């Protein structure tokens, strides 16, 4: 208990740089943010087109059910396991982290996006079809404008999740992000002062993301 108290004291009351400079830690933190942003954007782009096929008011029932079943299977496996699988296939590095995080993001966002698309009335879609409007014009001109707030809200939620996942998988994938430095400081150097500093940096980013998320949700609720 005494050593635990000393470690906590070093971490949270005396945070400081150790083996690494503040510049290195900030660059690693930005790497984690960039990794989360890249995988979220890629996941959102891919997921939207798959979600069109998973929406029951747009696609045949058998296709929507099949896609949702596959996406549910992918979501059931934790992100870090997908990253480890791709690390074995592709080798350690940022590429495996990008593919693994994007893969799970797609499965998560397909569910969210398809449910948002399904909120559009089937009668409205059938009326547009009857008037000669094509499939993709219906998607991009009739459905998409009405669900953009929901899509943005879900996408930002996934961005928050991906940031946390990027930190968690940094060491596993060897992505040289803040998670790698946290692992090295805590498990290799036993530098609890630097661990504390990294934790405070992560808390700072998490608070900023939560404030942005609250504003987005407030805007979304106000417009609905």
GROMACS .gro file of N, CA, C and O in nm, residues 126-206:
model
  324
  126UNK      N    1  -4.126   0.528  -5.179
  126UNK     CA    2  -4.206   0.468  -5.285
  126UNK      C    3  -4.267   0.575  -5.375
  126UNK      O    4  -4.277   0.557  -5.498
  127UNK      N    5  -4.307   0.688  -5.316
  127UNK     CA    6  -4.363   0.796  -5.396
  127UNK      C    7  -4.259   0.855  -5.490
  127UNK      O    8  -4.289   0.887  -5.606
  128UNK      N    9  -4.137   0.869  -5.442
  128UNK     CA   10  -4.029   0.920  -5.527
  128UNK      C   11  -3.998   0.823  -5.640
  128UNK      O   12  -3.973   0.864  -5.754
  129UNK      N   13  -3.996   0.694  -5.608
  129UNK     CA   14  -3.971   0.594  -5.712
  129UNK      C   15  -4.080   0.598  -5.818
  129UNK      O   16  -4.053   0.587  -5.939
  130UNK      N   17  -4.203   0.612  -5.771
  130UNK     CA   18  -4.316   0.613  -5.864
  130UNK      C   19  -4.312   0.734  -5.957
  130UNK      O   20  -4.362   0.728  -6.070
  131UNK      N   21  -4.251   0.843  -5.908
  131UNK     CA   22  -4.243   0.963  -5.991
  131UNK      C   23  -4.123   0.962  -6.084
  131UNK      O   24  -4.096   1.059  -6.154
  132UNK      N   25  -4.047   0.851  -6.082
  132UNK     CA   26  -3.936   0.834  -6.176
  132UNK      C   27  -3.801   0.876  -6.123
  132UNK      O   28  -3.704   0.881  -6.200
  133UNK      N   29  -3.789   0.906  -5.993
  133UNK     CA   30  -3.660   0.944  -5.936
  133UNK      C   31  -3.573   0.819  -5.919
  133UNK      O   32  -3.621   0.716  -5.870
  134UNK      N   33  -3.448   0.828  -5.961
  134UNK     CA   34  -3.357   0.714  -5.953
  134UNK      C   35  -3.315   0.682  -5.810
  134UNK      O   36  -3.337   0.761  -5.717
  135UNK      N   37  -3.251   0.565  -5.795
  135UNK     CA   38  -3.212   0.518  -5.661
  135UNK      C   39  -3.115   0.614  -5.592
  135UNK      O   40  -3.139   0.658  -5.480
  136UNK      N   41  -3.003   0.645  -5.658
  136UNK     CA   42  -2.902   0.730  -5.594
  136UNK      C   43  -2.950   0.874  -5.574
  136UNK      O   44  -2.916   0.936  -5.472
  137UNK      N   45  -3.028   0.933  -5.667
  137UNK     CA   46  -3.086   1.064  -5.637
  137UNK      C   47  -3.174   1.063  -5.513
  137UNK      O   48  -3.177   1.159  -5.436
  138UNK      N   49  -3.247   0.953  -5.492
  138UNK     CA   50  -3.327   0.940  -5.370
  138UNK      C   51  -3.237   0.942  -5.247
  138UNK      O   52  -3.266   1.010  -5.148
  139UNK      N   53  -3.127   0.866  -5.255
  139UNK     CA   54  -3.035   0.858  -5.141
  139UNK      C   55  -2.971   0.993  -5.111
  139UNK      O   56  -2.972   1.040  -4.996
  140UNK      N   57  -2.916   1.058  -5.215
  140UNK     CA   58  -2.837   1.179  -5.192
  140UNK      C   59  -2.919   1.307  -5.186
  140UNK      O   60  -2.877   1.405  -5.123
  141UNK      N   61  -3.036   1.308  -5.248
  141UNK     CA   62  -3.114   1.432  -5.251
  141UNK      C   63  -3.235   1.431  -5.158
  141UNK      O   64  -3.281   1.537  -5.115
  142UNK      N   65  -3.285   1.312  -5.127
  142UNK     CA   66  -3.403   1.304  -5.041
  142UNK      C   67  -3.372   1.256  -4.899
  142UNK      O   68  -3.419   1.313  -4.801
  143UNK      N   69  -3.289   1.152  -4.889
  143UNK     CA   70  -3.262   1.093  -4.757
  143UNK      C   71  -3.145   1.161  -4.686
  143UNK      O   72  -3.157   1.201  -4.570
  144UNK      N   73  -3.032   1.174  -4.756
  144UNK     CA   74  -2.910   1.227  -4.692
  144UNK      C   75  -2.929   1.363  -4.625
  144UNK      O   76  -2.889   1.380  -4.509
  145UNK      N   77  -2.991   1.463  -4.691
  145UNK     CA   78  -3.005   1.594  -4.625
  145UNK      C   79  -3.080   1.588  -4.492
  145UNK      O   80  -3.050   1.665  -4.400
  146UNK      N   81  -3.175   1.496  -4.481
  146UNK     CA   82  -3.257   1.488  -4.359
  146UNK      C   83  -3.187   1.416  -4.245
  146UNK      O   84  -3.227   1.430  -4.128
  147UNK      N   85  -3.084   1.336  -4.276
  147UNK     CA   86  -3.019   1.258  -4.170
  147UNK      C   87  -2.876   1.305  -4.141
  147UNK      O   88  -2.807   1.243  -4.059
  148UNK      N   89  -2.832   1.413  -4.205
  148UNK     CA   90  -2.696   1.460  -4.183
  148UNK      C   91  -2.667   1.488  -4.035
  148UNK      O   92  -2.560   1.449  -3.984
  149UNK      N   93  -2.757   1.555  -3.960
  149UNK     CA   94  -2.727   1.577  -3.816
  149UNK      C   95  -2.703   1.447  -3.740
  149UNK      O   96  -2.611   1.439  -3.659
  150UNK      N   97  -2.784   1.345  -3.768
  150UNK     CA   98  -2.767   1.216  -3.700
  150UNK      C   99  -2.636   1.152  -3.740
  150UNK      O  100  -2.564   1.096  -3.656
  151UNK      N  101  -2.601   1.157  -3.869
  151UNK     CA  102  -2.476   1.097  -3.916
  151UNK      C  103  -2.356   1.166  -3.852
  151UNK      O  104  -2.261   1.100  -3.811
  152UNK      N  105  -2.360   1.299  -3.843
  152UNK     CA  106  -2.249   1.373  -3.781
  152UNK      C  107  -2.236   1.335  -3.633
  152UNK      O  108  -2.124   1.319  -3.583
  153UNK      N  109  -2.349   1.324  -3.566
  153UNK     CA  110  -2.346   1.289  -3.424
  153UNK      C  111  -2.285   1.150  -3.403
  153UNK      O  112  -2.197   1.132  -3.319
  154UNK      N  113  -2.330   1.052  -3.480
  154UNK     CA  114  -2.277   0.916  -3.469
  154UNK      C  115  -2.129   0.910  -3.506
  154UNK      O  116  -2.050   0.840  -3.443
  155UNK      N  117  -2.092   0.986  -3.610
  155UNK     CA  118  -1.953   0.985  -3.653
  155UNK      C  119  -1.861   1.043  -3.547
  155UNK      O  120  -1.752   0.990  -3.523
  156UNK      N  121  -1.905   1.148  -3.482
  156UNK     CA  122  -1.820   1.207  -3.377
  156UNK      C  123  -1.810   1.114  -3.257
  156UNK      O  124  -1.703   1.104  -3.194
  157UNK      N  125  -1.919   1.047  -3.224
  157UNK     CA  126  -1.913   0.948  -3.116
  157UNK      C  127  -1.810   0.841  -3.149
  157UNK      O  128  -1.730   0.800  -3.064
  158UNK      N  129  -1.809   0.797  -3.276
  158UNK     CA  130  -1.710   0.696  -3.316
  158UNK      C  131  -1.569   0.753  -3.311
  158UNK      O  132  -1.474   0.681  -3.279
  159UNK      N  133  -1.553   0.882  -3.341
  159UNK     CA  134  -1.422   0.945  -3.332
  159UNK      C  135  -1.371   0.939  -3.188
  159UNK      O  136  -1.252   0.909  -3.165
  160UNK      N  137  -1.456   0.966  -3.091
  160UNK     CA  138  -1.417   0.956  -2.950
  160UNK      C  139  -1.374   0.813  -2.916
  160UNK      O  140  -1.274   0.792  -2.847
  161UNK      N  141  -1.451   0.716  -2.964
  161UNK     CA  142  -1.418   0.576  -2.939
  161UNK      C  143  -1.284   0.541  -3.003
  161UNK      O  144  -1.199   0.473  -2.943
  162UNK      N  145  -1.262   0.587  -3.126
  162UNK     CA  146  -1.138   0.556  -3.196
  162UNK      C  147  -1.017   0.619  -3.130
  162UNK      O  148  -0.908   0.563  -3.136
  163UNK      N  149  -1.035   0.737  -3.070
  163UNK     CA  150  -0.923   0.798  -2.999
  163UNK      C  151  -0.883   0.711  -2.880
  163UNK      O  152  -0.763   0.683  -2.859
  164UNK      N  153  -0.982   0.665  -2.804
  164UNK     CA  154  -0.952   0.576  -2.691
  164UNK      C  155  -0.889   0.446  -2.740
  164UNK      O  156  -0.793   0.396  -2.679
  165UNK      N  157  -0.942   0.392  -2.850
  165UNK     CA  158  -0.886   0.269  -2.905
  165UNK      C  159  -0.745   0.289  -2.958
  165UNK      O  160  -0.659   0.201  -2.946
  166UNK      N  161  -0.719   0.405  -3.019
  166UNK     CA  162  -0.586   0.434  -3.072
  166UNK      C  163  -0.482   0.434  -2.961
  166UNK      O  164  -0.370   0.385  -2.979
  167UNK      N  165  -0.519   0.488  -2.846
  167UNK     CA  166  -0.428   0.487  -2.731
  167UNK      C  167  -0.405   0.344  -2.683
  167UNK      O  168  -0.293   0.303  -2.654
  168UNK      N  169  -0.515   0.266  -2.679
  168UNK     CA  170  -0.505   0.129  -2.627
  168UNK      C  171  -0.423   0.038  -2.718
  168UNK      O  172  -0.349  -0.048  -2.670
  169UNK      N  173  -0.435   0.058  -2.850
  169UNK     CA  174  -0.367  -0.033  -2.943
  169UNK      C  175  -0.231   0.019  -2.987
  169UNK      O  176  -0.160  -0.047  -3.062
  170UNK      N  177  -0.192   0.138  -2.939
  170UNK     CA  178  -0.066   0.197  -2.981
  170UNK      C  179   0.053   0.107  -2.955
  170UNK      O  180   0.140   0.088  -3.042
  171UNK      N  181   0.058   0.051  -2.836
  171UNK     CA  182   0.171  -0.037  -2.802
  171UNK      C  183   0.161  -0.170  -2.875
  171UNK      O  184   0.261  -0.224  -2.923
  172UNK      N  185   0.038  -0.223  -2.887
  172UNK     CA  186   0.020  -0.354  -2.950
  172UNK      C  187   0.060  -0.352  -3.096
  172UNK      O  188   0.119  -0.446  -3.148
  173UNK      N  189   0.027  -0.240  -3.164
  173UNK     CA  190   0.055  -0.233  -3.307
  173UNK      C  191   0.188  -0.165  -3.338
  173UNK      O  192   0.231  -0.161  -3.453
  174UNK      N  193   0.254  -0.112  -3.235
  174UNK     CA  194   0.380  -0.042  -3.259
  174UNK      C  195   0.362   0.082  -3.344
  174UNK      O  196   0.442   0.112  -3.432
  175UNK      N  197   0.252   0.157  -3.317
  175UNK     CA  198   0.216   0.270  -3.402
  175UNK      C  199   0.291   0.398  -3.365
  175UNK      O  200   0.272   0.501  -3.427
  176UNK      N  201   0.372   0.394  -3.262
  176UNK     CA  202   0.452   0.509  -3.219
  176UNK      C  203   0.363   0.628  -3.181
  176UNK      O  204   0.399   0.743  -3.204
  177UNK      N  205   0.246   0.599  -3.124
  177UNK     CA  206   0.159   0.706  -3.078
  177UNK      C  207   0.169   0.716  -2.927
  177UNK      O  208   0.257   0.656  -2.865
  178UNK      N  209   0.080   0.791  -2.866
  178UNK     CA  210   0.090   0.817  -2.722
  178UNK      C  211   0.072   0.689  -2.641
  178UNK      O  212   0.126   0.676  -2.530
  179UNK      N  213  -0.003   0.593  -2.695
  179UNK     CA  214  -0.021   0.466  -2.624
  179UNK      C  215   0.111   0.391  -2.610
  179UNK      O  216   0.137   0.327  -2.508
  180UNK      N  217   0.195   0.400  -2.713
  180UNK     CA  218   0.327   0.336  -2.707
  180UNK      C  219   0.412   0.400  -2.599
  180UNK      O  220   0.477   0.330  -2.520
  181UNK      N  221   0.411   0.533  -2.591
  181UNK     CA  222   0.491   0.602  -2.490
  181UNK      C  223   0.438   0.574  -2.349
  181UNK      O  224   0.515   0.563  -2.254
  182UNK      N  225   0.306   0.563  -2.337
  182UNK     CA  226   0.246   0.529  -2.207
  182UNK      C  227   0.290   0.390  -2.163
  182UNK      O  228   0.325   0.369  -2.046
  183UNK      N  229   0.288   0.296  -2.257
  183UNK     CA  230   0.331   0.159  -2.225
  183UNK      C  231   0.478   0.156  -2.185
  183UNK      O  232   0.515   0.092  -2.085
  184UNK      N  233   0.562   0.224  -2.260
  184UNK     CA  234   0.705   0.225  -2.230
  184UNK      C  235   0.734   0.290  -2.096
  184UNK      O  236   0.814   0.240  -2.016
  185UNK      N  237   0.670   0.403  -2.068
  185UNK     CA  238   0.695   0.475  -1.942
  185UNK      C  239   0.647   0.394  -1.822
  185UNK      O  240   0.711   0.392  -1.718
  186UNK      N  241   0.532   0.325  -1.838
  186UNK     CA  242   0.476   0.252  -1.724
  186UNK      C  243   0.532   0.113  -1.705
  186UNK      O  244   0.554   0.070  -1.591
  187UNK      N  245   0.558   0.041  -1.813
  187UNK     CA  246   0.596  -0.100  -1.802
  187UNK      C  247   0.744  -0.127  -1.829
  187UNK      O  248   0.793  -0.233  -1.792
  188UNK      N  249   0.813  -0.033  -1.893
  188UNK     CA  250   0.952  -0.055  -1.927
  188UNK      C  251   1.046   0.030  -1.842
  188UNK      O  252   1.140  -0.019  -1.782
  189UNK      N  253   1.017   0.160  -1.837
  189UNK     CA  254   1.102   0.252  -1.759
  189UNK      C  255   1.055   0.268  -1.615
  189UNK      O  256   1.130   0.318  -1.531
  190UNK      N  257   0.929   0.233  -1.587
  190UNK     CA  258   0.869   0.253  -1.455
  190UNK      C  259   0.882   0.399  -1.411
  190UNK      O  260   0.907   0.429  -1.294
  191UNK      N  261   0.860   0.488  -1.507
  191UNK     CA  262   0.869   0.632  -1.480
  191UNK      C  263   0.728   0.684  -1.456
  191UNK      O  264   0.659   0.727  -1.548
  192UNK      N  265   0.685   0.681  -1.330
  192UNK     CA  266   0.547   0.718  -1.298
  192UNK      C  267   0.523   0.868  -1.310
  192UNK      O  268   0.409   0.911  -1.326
  193UNK      N  269   0.628   0.948  -1.304
  193UNK     CA  270   0.612   1.092  -1.328
  193UNK      C  271   0.566   1.115  -1.472
  193UNK      O  272   0.476   1.196  -1.497
  194UNK      N  273   0.629   1.045  -1.567
  194UNK     CA  274   0.590   1.062  -1.707
  194UNK      C  275   0.455   0.999  -1.734
  194UNK      O  276   0.377   1.052  -1.814
  195UNK      N  277   0.424   0.889  -1.668
  195UNK     CA  278   0.292   0.828  -1.681
  195UNK      C  279   0.184   0.929  -1.642
  195UNK      O  280   0.083   0.946  -1.711
  196UNK      N  281   0.207   0.999  -1.531
  196UNK     CA  282   0.112   1.100  -1.486
  196UNK      C  283   0.094   1.211  -1.587
  196UNK      O  284  -0.019   1.255  -1.614
  197UNK      N  285   0.204   1.258  -1.646
  197UNK     CA  286   0.196   1.363  -1.746
  197UNK      C  287   0.116   1.316  -1.868
  197UNK      O  288   0.031   1.390  -1.919
  198UNK      N  289   0.141   1.194  -1.912
  198UNK     CA  290   0.068   1.141  -2.028
  198UNK      C  291  -0.081   1.129  -1.995
  198UNK      O  292  -0.166   1.161  -2.079
  199UNK      N  293  -0.113   1.084  -1.875
  199UNK     CA  294  -0.253   1.071  -1.835
  199UNK      C  295  -0.321   1.208  -1.838
  199UNK      O  296  -0.435   1.221  -1.887
  200UNK      N  297  -0.253   1.311  -1.790
  200UNK     CA  298  -0.312   1.445  -1.792
  200UNK      C  299  -0.331   1.496  -1.935
  200UNK      O  300  -0.429   1.564  -1.965
  201UNK      N  301  -0.237   1.465  -2.023
  201UNK     CA  302  -0.252   1.503  -2.163
  201UNK      C  303  -0.374   1.435  -2.226
  201UNK      O  304  -0.452   1.497  -2.299
  202UNK      N  305  -0.390   1.306  -2.195
  202UNK     CA  306  -0.506   1.232  -2.247
  202UNK      C  307  -0.637   1.285  -2.191
  202UNK      O  308  -0.737   1.297  -2.263
  203UNK      N  309  -0.636   1.321  -2.062
  203UNK     CA  310  -0.756   1.378  -2.002
  203UNK      C  311  -0.792   1.511  -2.067
  203UNK      O  312  -0.910   1.541  -2.090
  204UNK      N  313  -0.690   1.590  -2.100
  204UNK     CA  314  -0.714   1.718  -2.167
  204UNK      C  315  -0.783   1.699  -2.301
  204UNK      O  316  -0.881   1.769  -2.332
  205UNK      N  317  -0.734   1.604  -2.380
  205UNK     CA  318  -0.796   1.577  -2.510
  205UNK      C  319  -0.938   1.522  -2.490
  205UNK      O  320  -1.031   1.561  -2.562
  206UNK      N  321  -0.955   1.433  -2.393
  206UNK     CA  322  -1.087   1.374  -2.368
  206UNK      C  323  -1.188   1.481  -2.329
  206UNK      O  324  -1.304   1.477  -2.372
   0.00000   0.00000   0.00000
